[in-house]
PDB file of C-alpha atoms in Angstrom:
ATOM      1  CA  GLU A   1       0.585 -15.589  12.090  1.00  0.00           C
ATOM      2  CA  THR A   2       3.529 -16.228  14.055  1.00  0.00           C
ATOM      3  CA  GLY A   3       2.332 -19.688  15.658  1.00  0.00           C
ATOM      4  CA  VAL A   4       2.220 -18.617  18.861  1.00  0.00           C
ATOM      5  CA  THR A   5      -0.895 -18.537  20.355  1.00  0.00           C
ATOM      6  CA  GLN A   6      -2.318 -17.082  23.736  1.00  0.00           C
ATOM      7  CA  SER A   7      -5.463 -17.699  25.962  1.00  0.00           C
ATOM      8  CA  PRO A   8      -7.594 -15.865  26.979  1.00  0.00           C
ATOM      9  CA  THR A   9      -7.084 -12.809  25.048  1.00  0.00           C
ATOM     10  CA  HIS A  10      -8.401 -10.563  28.208  1.00  0.00           C
ATOM     11  CA  LEU A  11      -9.096 -11.388  31.798  1.00  0.00           C
ATOM     12  CA  ILE A  12     -10.278  -9.506  34.785  1.00  0.00           C
ATOM     13  CA  LYS A  13      -9.584 -10.275  38.116  1.00  0.00           C
ATOM     14  CA  THR A  14      -9.793  -8.993  42.046  1.00  0.00           C
ATOM     15  CA  ARG A  15      -7.075  -8.680  44.357  1.00  0.00           C
ATOM     16  CA  GLY A  16      -5.867 -11.729  45.946  1.00  0.00           C
ATOM     17  CA  GLN A  17      -7.451 -14.028  43.220  1.00  0.00           C
ATOM     18  CA  GLN A  18      -5.468 -16.404  41.352  1.00  0.00           C
ATOM     19  CA  VAL A  19      -4.865 -16.851  37.563  1.00  0.00           C
ATOM     20  CA  THR A  20      -3.745 -19.195  35.150  1.00  0.00           C
ATOM     21  CA  LEU A  21      -2.438 -18.155  31.531  1.00  0.00           C
ATOM     22  CA  ARG A  22      -2.028 -20.382  28.806  1.00  0.00           C
ATOM     23  CA  CYS A  23       0.551 -20.691  25.672  1.00  0.00           C
ATOM     24  CA  SER A  24       1.023 -22.851  22.553  1.00  0.00           C
ATOM     25  CA  SER A  25       4.522 -22.431  21.059  1.00  0.00           C
ATOM     26  CA  GLN A  26       4.821 -22.426  17.611  1.00  0.00           C
ATOM     27  CA  SER A  27       5.734 -25.723  15.969  1.00  0.00           C
ATOM     28  CA  GLY A  28       8.751 -27.196  16.592  1.00  0.00           C
ATOM     29  CA  HIS A  29      10.074 -24.484  19.229  1.00  0.00           C
ATOM     30  CA  ASN A  30      11.285 -26.266  22.259  1.00  0.00           C
ATOM     31  CA  THR A  31      12.271 -22.872  24.653  1.00  0.00           C
ATOM     32  CA  VAL A  32       9.101 -20.685  25.955  1.00  0.00           C
ATOM     33  CA  SER A  33       9.387 -17.411  27.623  1.00  0.00           C
ATOM     34  CA  TRP A  34       6.790 -15.434  29.787  1.00  0.00           C
ATOM     35  CA  TYR A  35       7.274 -11.469  29.796  1.00  0.00           C
ATOM     36  CA  GLN A  36       5.178  -8.901  31.634  1.00  0.00           C
ATOM     37  CA  GLN A  37       4.537  -5.605  30.012  1.00  0.00           C
ATOM     38  CA  ALA A  38       3.067  -2.952  31.810  1.00  0.00           C
ATOM     39  CA  LEU A  39       2.056   0.380  29.880  1.00  0.00           C
ATOM     40  CA  GLY A  40       4.464   2.060  28.734  1.00  0.00           C
ATOM     41  CA  GLN A  41       7.346  -0.309  29.384  1.00  0.00           C
ATOM     42  CA  GLY A  42       9.200  -2.670  27.853  1.00  0.00           C
ATOM     43  CA  PRO A  43       8.450  -6.494  28.301  1.00  0.00           C
ATOM     44  CA  GLN A  44      10.146  -7.861  31.440  1.00  0.00           C
ATOM     45  CA  PHE A  45      11.642 -11.249  31.632  1.00  0.00           C
ATOM     46  CA  ILE A  46       9.494 -13.603  34.062  1.00  0.00           C
ATOM     47  CA  PHE A  47      11.369 -17.076  33.351  1.00  0.00           C
ATOM     48  CA  GLN A  48      11.968 -19.512  30.582  1.00  0.00           C
ATOM     49  CA  TYR A  49      11.182 -23.174  30.492  1.00  0.00           C
ATOM     50  CA  TYR A  50      13.273 -25.450  28.151  1.00  0.00           C
ATOM     51  CA  ARG A  51      12.388 -28.847  27.922  1.00  0.00           C
ATOM     52  CA  GLU A  52       9.850 -28.658  30.864  1.00  0.00           C
ATOM     53  CA  GLU A  53      12.216 -27.141  32.881  1.00  0.00           C
ATOM     54  CA  GLU A  54      12.751 -23.960  34.360  1.00  0.00           C
ATOM     55  CA  ASN A  55      16.301 -22.648  33.170  1.00  0.00           C
ATOM     56  CA  GLY A  56      15.922 -18.673  34.016  1.00  0.00           C
ATOM     57  CA  ARG A  57      14.073 -16.305  35.750  1.00  0.00           C
ATOM     58  CA  GLY A  58      13.713 -12.590  36.472  1.00  0.00           C
ATOM     59  CA  ASN A  59      12.663 -10.539  38.973  1.00  0.00           C
ATOM     60  CA  PHE A  60       9.480 -11.741  40.343  1.00  0.00           C
ATOM     61  CA  PRO A  61       8.151 -13.124  43.352  1.00  0.00           C
ATOM     62  CA  PRO A  62       7.502 -16.854  44.000  1.00  0.00           C
ATOM     63  CA  ARG A  63       4.017 -16.554  43.444  1.00  0.00           C
ATOM     64  CA  PHE A  64       4.937 -16.110  39.748  1.00  0.00           C
ATOM     65  CA  SER A  65       4.974 -19.976  38.560  1.00  0.00           C
ATOM     66  CA  GLY A  66       4.830 -21.584  35.689  1.00  0.00           C
ATOM     67  CA  LEU A  67       4.937 -25.177  33.466  1.00  0.00           C
ATOM     68  CA  GLN A  68       5.941 -26.353  30.190  1.00  0.00           C
ATOM     69  CA  PHE A  69       4.282 -29.643  29.416  1.00  0.00           C
ATOM     70  CA  PRO A  70       5.860 -32.434  26.939  1.00  0.00           C
ATOM     71  CA  ASN A  71       4.032 -30.672  23.933  1.00  0.00           C
ATOM     72  CA  TYR A  72       5.672 -27.315  24.816  1.00  0.00           C
ATOM     73  CA  SER A  73       2.726 -25.390  25.493  1.00  0.00           C
ATOM     74  CA  SER A  74       2.958 -23.753  28.855  1.00  0.00           C
ATOM     75  CA  GLU A  75       1.072 -22.067  31.756  1.00  0.00           C
ATOM     76  CA  LEU A  76       2.032 -19.115  33.629  1.00  0.00           C
ATOM     77  CA  ASN A  77       0.243 -19.032  37.237  1.00  0.00           C
ATOM     78  CA  VAL A  78      -0.124 -15.908  39.323  1.00  0.00           C
ATOM     79  CA  ASN A  79      -1.239 -16.149  42.942  1.00  0.00           C
ATOM     80  CA  ALA A  80      -2.152 -13.731  45.230  1.00  0.00           C
ATOM     81  CA  LEU A  81      -3.184 -11.090  42.497  1.00  0.00           C
ATOM     82  CA  GLU A  82      -2.035  -7.724  43.390  1.00  0.00           C
ATOM     83  CA  LEU A  83      -3.017  -3.976  41.420  1.00  0.00           C
ATOM     84  CA  ASP A  84       0.432  -3.727  39.782  1.00  0.00           C
ATOM     85  CA  ASP A  85       0.088  -7.097  38.230  1.00  0.00           C
ATOM     86  CA  SER A  86      -2.031  -5.439  35.452  1.00  0.00           C
ATOM     87  CA  ALA A  87      -0.314  -5.904  32.508  1.00  0.00           C
ATOM     88  CA  LEU A  88      -0.105  -7.628  29.092  1.00  0.00           C
ATOM     89  CA  TYR A  89       1.519 -10.898  29.497  1.00  0.00           C
ATOM     90  CA  LEU A  90       3.551 -11.870  26.552  1.00  0.00           C
ATOM     91  CA  CYS A  91       4.643 -15.456  25.847  1.00  0.00           C
ATOM     92  CA  ALA A  92       7.795 -16.436  23.224  1.00  0.00           C
ATOM     93  CA  SER A  93       8.445 -19.444  22.129  1.00  0.00           C
ATOM     94  CA  ARG A  94      11.944 -20.164  20.188  1.00  0.00           C
ATOM     95  CA  LEU A  95      14.140 -23.214  18.833  1.00  0.00           C
ATOM     96  CA  ASP A  96      17.591 -23.012  20.809  1.00  0.00           C
ATOM     97  CA  ARG A  97      19.039 -19.715  19.876  1.00  0.00           C
ATOM     98  CA  GLU A  98      16.833 -18.480  17.510  1.00  0.00           C
ATOM     99  CA  PRO A  99      14.816 -15.126  17.901  1.00  0.00           C
ATOM    100  CA  GLN A 100      12.161 -15.398  19.758  1.00  0.00           C
ATOM    101  CA  HIS A 101       8.540 -15.082  18.125  1.00  0.00           C
ATOM    102  CA  PHE A 102       5.629 -13.347  20.675  1.00  0.00           C
ATOM    103  CA  GLY A 103       2.174 -14.657  20.918  1.00  0.00           C
ATOM    104  CA  ASP A 104      -0.720 -11.725  20.831  1.00  0.00           C
ATOM    105  CA  GLY A 105      -0.273 -11.686  24.588  1.00  0.00           C
ATOM    106  CA  THR A 106      -3.161 -11.363  27.448  1.00  0.00           C
ATOM    107  CA  ARG A 107      -4.413  -8.353  28.868  1.00  0.00           C
ATOM    108  CA  LEU A 108      -4.696  -8.833  32.440  1.00  0.00           C
ATOM    109  CA  SER A 109      -6.512  -6.604  34.525  1.00  0.00           C
ATOM    110  CA  ILE A 110      -6.853  -6.439  38.198  1.00  0.00           C
ATOM    111  CA  LEU A 111      -9.632  -4.469  40.009  1.00  0.00           C
TER     112      LEU A 111
ATOM    113  CA  ARG B   1      21.172   2.426  35.859  1.00  0.00           C
ATOM    114  CA  LYS B   2      18.745   0.249  33.574  1.00  0.00           C
ATOM    115  CA  GLU B   3      20.030  -3.006  31.575  1.00  0.00           C
ATOM    116  CA  VAL B   4      19.129  -1.498  28.295  1.00  0.00           C
ATOM    117  CA  GLU B   5      18.300   1.987  27.661  1.00  0.00           C
ATOM    118  CA  GLN B   6      16.868   3.698  24.600  1.00  0.00           C
ATOM    119  CA  ASP B   7      16.855   7.135  22.983  1.00  0.00           C
ATOM    120  CA  PRO B   8      13.871   8.791  24.769  1.00  0.00           C
ATOM    121  CA  GLY B   9      10.911   9.855  21.775  1.00  0.00           C
ATOM    122  CA  PRO B  10       8.816  10.070  20.668  1.00  0.00           C
ATOM    123  CA  PHE B  11      10.242  10.942  17.177  1.00  0.00           C
ATOM    124  CA  ASN B  12       7.748  13.158  15.014  1.00  0.00           C
ATOM    125  CA  VAL B  13       9.038  12.723  11.237  1.00  0.00           C
ATOM    126  CA  PRO B  14       7.851  13.540   7.914  1.00  0.00           C
ATOM    127  CA  GLU B  15       7.266  10.880   5.618  1.00  0.00           C
ATOM    128  CA  GLY B  16      10.485  10.354   3.640  1.00  0.00           C
ATOM    129  CA  ALA B  17      12.703  11.191   6.612  1.00  0.00           C
ATOM    130  CA  THR B  18      15.718   9.085   7.723  1.00  0.00           C
ATOM    131  CA  VAL B  19      15.579   8.345  11.438  1.00  0.00           C
ATOM    132  CA  ALA B  20      17.937   6.782  13.653  1.00  0.00           C
ATOM    133  CA  PHE B  21      17.483   4.889  16.950  1.00  0.00           C
ATOM    134  CA  ASN B  22      20.135   4.071  19.682  1.00  0.00           C
ATOM    135  CA  CYS B  23      19.970   1.477  22.072  1.00  0.00           C
ATOM    136  CA  THR B  24      22.780   1.374  24.897  1.00  0.00           C
ATOM    137  CA  TYR B  25      23.361  -1.836  26.970  1.00  0.00           C
ATOM    138  CA  SER B  26      25.581  -2.700  30.352  1.00  0.00           C
ATOM    139  CA  ASN B  27      26.163  -6.252  29.965  1.00  0.00           C
ATOM    140  CA  SER B  28      29.236  -6.835  27.974  1.00  0.00           C
ATOM    141  CA  ALA B  29      28.722 -10.341  28.205  1.00  0.00           C
ATOM    142  CA  SER B  30      25.482  -9.854  26.076  1.00  0.00           C
ATOM    143  CA  GLN B  31      25.214 -12.257  22.957  1.00  0.00           C
ATOM    144  CA  SER B  32      21.995 -11.839  21.251  1.00  0.00           C
ATOM    145  CA  PHE B  33      20.738  -8.500  19.895  1.00  0.00           C
ATOM    146  CA  PHE B  34      17.466  -7.590  18.251  1.00  0.00           C
ATOM    147  CA  TRP B  35      15.208  -5.059  16.962  1.00  0.00           C
ATOM    148  CA  TYR B  36      11.285  -5.171  17.381  1.00  0.00           C
ATOM    149  CA  ARG B  37       8.556  -3.451  16.471  1.00  0.00           C
ATOM    150  CA  GLN B  38       5.189  -3.276  18.254  1.00  0.00           C
ATOM    151  CA  ASP B  39       2.008  -1.686  17.236  1.00  0.00           C
ATOM    152  CA  CYS B  40      -0.414  -0.142  19.610  1.00  0.00           C
ATOM    153  CA  ARG B  41      -1.757  -2.937  21.633  1.00  0.00           C
ATOM    154  CA  LYS B  42      -0.231  -5.501  19.953  1.00  0.00           C
ATOM    155  CA  GLU B  43       2.602  -8.190  20.510  1.00  0.00           C
ATOM    156  CA  PRO B  44       6.203  -7.490  19.600  1.00  0.00           C
ATOM    157  CA  LYS B  45       7.362  -8.798  16.166  1.00  0.00           C
ATOM    158  CA  LEU B  46      10.925  -9.111  15.284  1.00  0.00           C
ATOM    159  CA  LEU B  47      12.281  -6.614  12.690  1.00  0.00           C
ATOM    160  CA  MET B  48      15.840  -7.959  12.577  1.00  0.00           C
ATOM    161  CA  SER B  49      18.597  -9.454  14.310  1.00  0.00           C
ATOM    162  CA  VAL B  50      21.855  -7.386  14.836  1.00  0.00           C
ATOM    163  CA  TYR B  51      25.017  -8.449  13.828  1.00  0.00           C
ATOM    164  CA  SER B  52      28.624  -7.570  14.576  1.00  0.00           C
ATOM    165  CA  SER B  53      29.280  -6.740  10.945  1.00  0.00           C
ATOM    166  CA  GLY B  54      25.961  -4.579  10.645  1.00  0.00           C
ATOM    167  CA  ASN B  55      23.184  -5.920   8.350  1.00  0.00           C
ATOM    168  CA  GLU B  56      20.365  -4.045   6.089  1.00  0.00           C
ATOM    169  CA  ASP B  57      17.021  -5.062   5.270  1.00  0.00           C
ATOM    170  CA  GLY B  58      15.337  -2.794   2.251  1.00  0.00           C
ATOM    171  CA  ARG B  59      14.794   0.388   4.590  1.00  0.00           C
ATOM    172  CA  PHE B  60      16.646  -0.558   7.605  1.00  0.00           C
ATOM    173  CA  THR B  61      19.650  -0.647   8.585  1.00  0.00           C
ATOM    174  CA  ALA B  62      21.130  -2.267  12.165  1.00  0.00           C
ATOM    175  CA  GLN B  63      24.364  -1.770  13.614  1.00  0.00           C
ATOM    176  CA  LEU B  64      26.201  -3.121  16.796  1.00  0.00           C
ATOM    177  CA  ASN B  65      29.352  -1.548  18.380  1.00  0.00           C
ATOM    178  CA  ARG B  66      29.998  -3.807  21.089  1.00  0.00           C
ATOM    179  CA  ALA B  67      33.101  -1.863  22.281  1.00  0.00           C
ATOM    180  CA  SER B  68      30.444   1.049  23.030  1.00  0.00           C
ATOM    181  CA  GLN B  69      27.983  -1.379  23.945  1.00  0.00           C
ATOM    182  CA  TYR B  70      25.318   0.231  22.276  1.00  0.00           C
ATOM    183  CA  ILE B  71      23.200  -0.972  18.821  1.00  0.00           C
ATOM    184  CA  SER B  72      21.391   1.326  16.315  1.00  0.00           C
ATOM    185  CA  LEU B  73      18.395   1.250  13.959  1.00  0.00           C
ATOM    186  CA  LEU B  74      18.624   3.294  10.958  1.00  0.00           C
ATOM    187  CA  ILE B  75      15.328   3.679   8.941  1.00  0.00           C
ATOM    188  CA  ARG B  76      15.757   5.348   5.551  1.00  0.00           C
ATOM    189  CA  ASP B  77      12.399   6.867   3.524  1.00  0.00           C
ATOM    190  CA  SER B  78      10.172   6.413   6.128  1.00  0.00           C
ATOM    191  CA  LYS B  79       6.768   5.511   5.788  1.00  0.00           C
ATOM    192  CA  LEU B  80       3.328   6.194   7.457  1.00  0.00           C
ATOM    193  CA  SER B  81       3.582   2.438   8.449  1.00  0.00           C
ATOM    194  CA  ASP B  82       6.665   2.945  10.203  1.00  0.00           C
ATOM    195  CA  SER B  83       4.689   4.676  12.862  1.00  0.00           C
ATOM    196  CA  ALA B  84       5.175   2.256  16.023  1.00  0.00           C
ATOM    197  CA  THR B  85       7.328   1.658  18.949  1.00  0.00           C
ATOM    198  CA  TYR B  86      10.817   0.011  18.428  1.00  0.00           C
ATOM    199  CA  LEU B  87      12.206  -1.697  20.934  1.00  0.00           C
ATOM    200  CA  CYS B  88      15.820  -3.113  21.522  1.00  0.00           C
ATOM    201  CA  ALA B  89      16.329  -6.236  22.902  1.00  0.00           C
ATOM    202  CA  VAL B  90      19.278  -7.804  24.458  1.00  0.00           C
ATOM    203  CA  GLY B  91      20.345 -11.079  25.876  1.00  0.00           C
ATOM    204  CA  GLY B  92      21.850 -14.420  26.008  1.00  0.00           C
ATOM    205  CA  ASN B  93      19.570 -16.991  27.650  1.00  0.00           C
ATOM    206  CA  LYS B  94      16.793 -14.475  28.448  1.00  0.00           C
ATOM    207  CA  LEU B  95      16.070 -11.248  26.629  1.00  0.00           C
ATOM    208  CA  VAL B  96      16.355  -7.612  28.134  1.00  0.00           C
ATOM    209  CA  PHE B  97      14.129  -5.092  26.506  1.00  0.00           C
ATOM    210  CA  GLY B  98      14.289  -1.413  26.484  1.00  0.00           C
ATOM    211  CA  ALA B  99      11.599   0.908  27.018  1.00  0.00           C
ATOM    212  CA  GLY B 100      10.932   1.514  23.510  1.00  0.00           C
ATOM    213  CA  THR B 101      10.985   4.837  21.107  1.00  0.00           C
ATOM    214  CA  ILE B 102       7.777   6.024  20.219  1.00  0.00           C
ATOM    215  CA  LEU B 103       7.992   6.698  15.863  1.00  0.00           C
ATOM    216  CA  ARG B 104       5.251   8.731  14.297  1.00  0.00           C
ATOM    217  CA  VAL B 105       5.615   9.454  10.712  1.00  0.00           C
ATOM    218  CA  LYS B 106       3.338  12.164   9.487  1.00  0.00           C
ATOM    219  CA  SER B 107       2.486  13.238   5.737  1.00  0.00           C
TER     220      SER B 107
END
């Protein structure tokens, strides 16, 4: 509906593992942001990519890393998973300063 | 103090009621202001941008008060389908979200 698609929809991992989440931006959007939303909280900004360069980062440790590709799709990688990483991970894309539009999210559970 | 704070919820209102949400922000340099709606276990969806002059979209009215650093959302004639969590978002290059306010509209 919004044009932003994320995969997978759900994922279960164990502590210490690594995970890669994927996002396809809405057509024409050049900026992608990733957010973490814990239960009962608002989304927390992880980082943002513009034309394949990271141009903003929230208060997340280096084990959270990302990439943006020439087609503006993006990945979020998380290493050494911890129980507190269990959350809904949201990708949002936009064109320049227009409002962000979110994908459906990936629900990550850490056991 | 959190960067963005919203009214605690939940708000339980009857159909047809008018309900108002407030949201305060701490960064006076913030440039963009939005209200998002989030249904249970779904992604946030943009409800409306908020402009200094105030703006209206049907039953929804949003206002920004830069001097007092708050934004508001007014919903008139509430419908059952308005039940959701309402998130305010403030920012420039990145968006900072409030924790959200739950609205429950009952018949």
